[in-house]
Coordinates of C-alpha atoms in Angstrom, one line a residue:
M1 CA 279.9 203.1 126.9
D2 CA 276.3 202.5 128.1
V3 CA 275.9 203.0 131.9
T4 CA 272.2 201.3 132.9
A5 CA 270.5 202.0 136.1
T6 CA 271.2 198.6 137.4
S7 CA 275.1 199.3 137.3
A8 CA 274.9 202.6 138.4
L9 CA 272.7 201.2 141.4
V10 CA 275.4 198.4 142.1
V11 CA 278.4 201.5 141.9
A12 CA 276.4 203.5 144.4
I13 CA 276.3 200.7 146.6
V14 CA 279.7 199.9 146.3
G15 CA 280.3 203.4 146.8
V16 CA 278.1 203.9 150.0
V17 CA 279.4 200.5 151.4
L18 CA 282.9 201.8 151.0
A19 CA 282.4 205.2 152.2
A20 CA 280.7 203.3 155.5
T21 CA 283.7 201.2 156.1
G22 CA 285.7 204.4 156.0
L23 CA 284.0 205.9 158.6
G24 CA 284.0 203.0 160.8
L25 CA 287.4 202.6 160.3
S26 CA 288.2 206.4 160.9
W27 CA 286.0 206.4 164.0
W28 CA 287.6 203.5 165.0
A29 CA 291.5 204.8 164.8
W30 CA 289.8 208.4 166.5
I31 CA 288.9 206.1 169.7
K32 CA 292.3 204.4 169.7
V33 CA 294.3 207.5 169.0
K34 CA 291.8 209.3 172.1
R35 CA 292.9 206.4 174.4
V36 CA 296.5 206.7 173.9
R37 CA 296.3 210.6 174.6
D38 CA 294.2 209.8 177.7
A39 CA 296.8 207.3 178.7
Q40 CA 299.3 210.1 178.4
R41 CA 297.9 212.4 180.0
L42 CA 297.5 210.3 183.3
L43 CA 301.2 209.5 182.7
L44 CA 302.5 213.2 182.5
G45 CA 299.8 214.6 184.5
S46 CA 298.5 218.4 183.4
G47 CA 301.6 219.1 181.9
R48 CA 302.3 219.3 178.1
K49 CA 305.5 217.6 177.7
D50 CA 306.0 214.8 175.7
L51 CA 307.1 211.3 176.9
V52 CA 310.8 211.6 176.0
D53 CA 310.8 214.9 178.2
F54 CA 308.9 213.2 180.9
A55 CA 311.3 209.8 180.8
V56 CA 314.2 212.4 181.0
S57 CA 313.1 214.4 183.8
L58 CA 312.2 210.8 185.5
Q59 CA 315.7 209.5 184.8
G60 CA 317.1 212.8 186.4
R61 CA 315.2 212.1 189.4
V62 CA 316.3 208.7 189.9
D63 CA 319.6 209.5 189.5
D64 CA 319.2 212.2 192.1
L65 CA 317.7 209.3 194.4
H66 CA 321.1 207.4 193.9
R67 CA 323.4 210.2 194.8
S68 CA 321.0 210.9 198.0
V69 CA 321.3 207.1 198.8
D70 CA 325.1 207.2 198.5
E71 CA 325.7 210.3 200.7
V72 CA 323.3 208.4 203.5
A73 CA 325.4 205.2 203.2
A74 CA 328.5 207.2 203.4
G75 CA 327.1 209.1 206.5
L76 CA 326.1 205.6 208.0
S77 CA 329.7 204.4 207.4
R78 CA 331.2 207.7 209.5
V79 CA 329.0 207.0 212.2
D80 CA 329.6 203.2 212.1
R81 CA 333.5 204.3 212.6
R82 CA 332.6 206.6 215.4
V83 CA 330.7 204.3 217.2
D84 CA 333.1 201.7 217.1
G85 CA 335.6 203.7 218.7
T86 CA 333.3 204.7 221.4
V87 CA 333.0 203.1 225.2
T88 CA 330.3 200.8 224.5
N89 CA 330.8 197.7 226.6
T90 CA 331.0 198.2 230.5
A91 CA 330.9 196.2 233.3
I92 CA 331.6 196.0 237.1
V93 CA 332.6 193.2 239.5
R94 CA 332.3 194.1 243.2
Y95 CA 334.4 191.4 245.6
D96 CA 336.1 191.5 249.2
A97 CA 339.9 192.2 248.4
Y98 CA 340.7 191.2 251.8
E99 CA 339.0 188.6 254.3
D100 CA 339.1 190.7 256.9
T101 CA 336.7 193.4 255.2
G102 CA 332.8 192.5 254.0
G103 CA 330.1 193.6 251.6
H104 CA 332.1 193.3 248.6
Q105 CA 333.9 197.0 249.0
S106 CA 336.3 196.8 246.0
A107 CA 335.4 196.5 242.4
S108 CA 337.0 196.4 238.9
L109 CA 335.5 198.5 236.3
A110 CA 335.8 197.5 232.7
L111 CA 335.2 200.6 230.1
L112 CA 335.9 199.3 226.4
D113 CA 335.1 199.7 222.8
S114 CA 333.9 197.2 220.5
A115 CA 337.8 196.3 219.5
R116 CA 338.4 195.5 223.5
T117 CA 340.4 198.7 223.6
G118 CA 340.0 200.8 226.9
M119 CA 340.8 200.8 230.4
I120 CA 340.4 199.2 234.0
V121 CA 340.1 201.1 237.0
T122 CA 340.2 199.2 240.1
A123 CA 339.5 200.3 243.7
I124 CA 340.9 198.5 246.2
Q125 CA 339.1 198.9 249.5
G126 CA 340.7 197.9 253.2
R127 CA 339.7 199.0 256.6
D128 CA 341.8 202.1 256.8
Y129 CA 342.9 202.7 253.2
A130 CA 341.5 202.5 249.6
R131 CA 343.6 202.3 246.5
I132 CA 342.5 203.3 243.1
Y133 CA 344.7 201.4 240.0
M134 CA 343.9 202.1 236.3
K135 CA 345.4 199.7 233.7
E136 CA 345.0 200.3 229.7
L137 CA 343.5 197.5 227.2
E138 CA 344.9 197.6 223.9
R139 CA 342.7 195.2 221.5
G140 CA 342.2 193.1 224.4
R141 CA 346.1 192.8 225.6
A142 CA 347.0 194.5 229.0
S143 CA 350.7 196.3 229.4
V144 CA 350.2 195.1 232.9
A145 CA 348.8 191.7 234.2
L146 CA 345.3 191.6 235.0
S147 CA 343.9 190.2 238.3
P148 CA 341.6 187.3 238.0
E149 CA 338.8 190.2 239.1
E150 CA 339.8 192.6 236.5
Q151 CA 339.5 189.8 234.2
E152 CA 335.8 188.8 234.8
A153 CA 335.2 192.3 234.3
V154 CA 336.7 192.5 230.8
E155 CA 335.2 189.3 230.2
R156 CA 331.5 190.7 231.3
A157 CA 331.8 193.8 229.4
M158 CA 332.5 192.2 226.1
G159 CA 330.0 189.3 226.6
R160 CA 327.4 191.7 226.4

């Protein structure tokens, strides 16, 4: 089989075109791989971990964060229960217990928690004596009847 100069030239040109195409595709693939590696370095930082290791460590940090949030929520729940049991609602009502006294010397003081549980302290002031009374309230109910002034002190305390 005889190969002429023309056919050898055609084969050579096709070979050069194929080689140039191969080089072009290689260069394009190299650029794409370089971009992926740059993006991976940006994502992982300067470490030499692979993406799976990074995802696992990230999941561990997210789990730690969830545990921390649960601990904070439990702590807040405990604080809420403690605050609900403290004296948070107070009011004082001053009045004249007797007609012959003036200046609103008598007073009823309500000291209650958020559930209307607590006490009422009443000081009755006369001309020549003073008396102090204490009444307990359990969820808004008193074991002894409340005077109108004591009832007003409870309503004012809970109205805040």
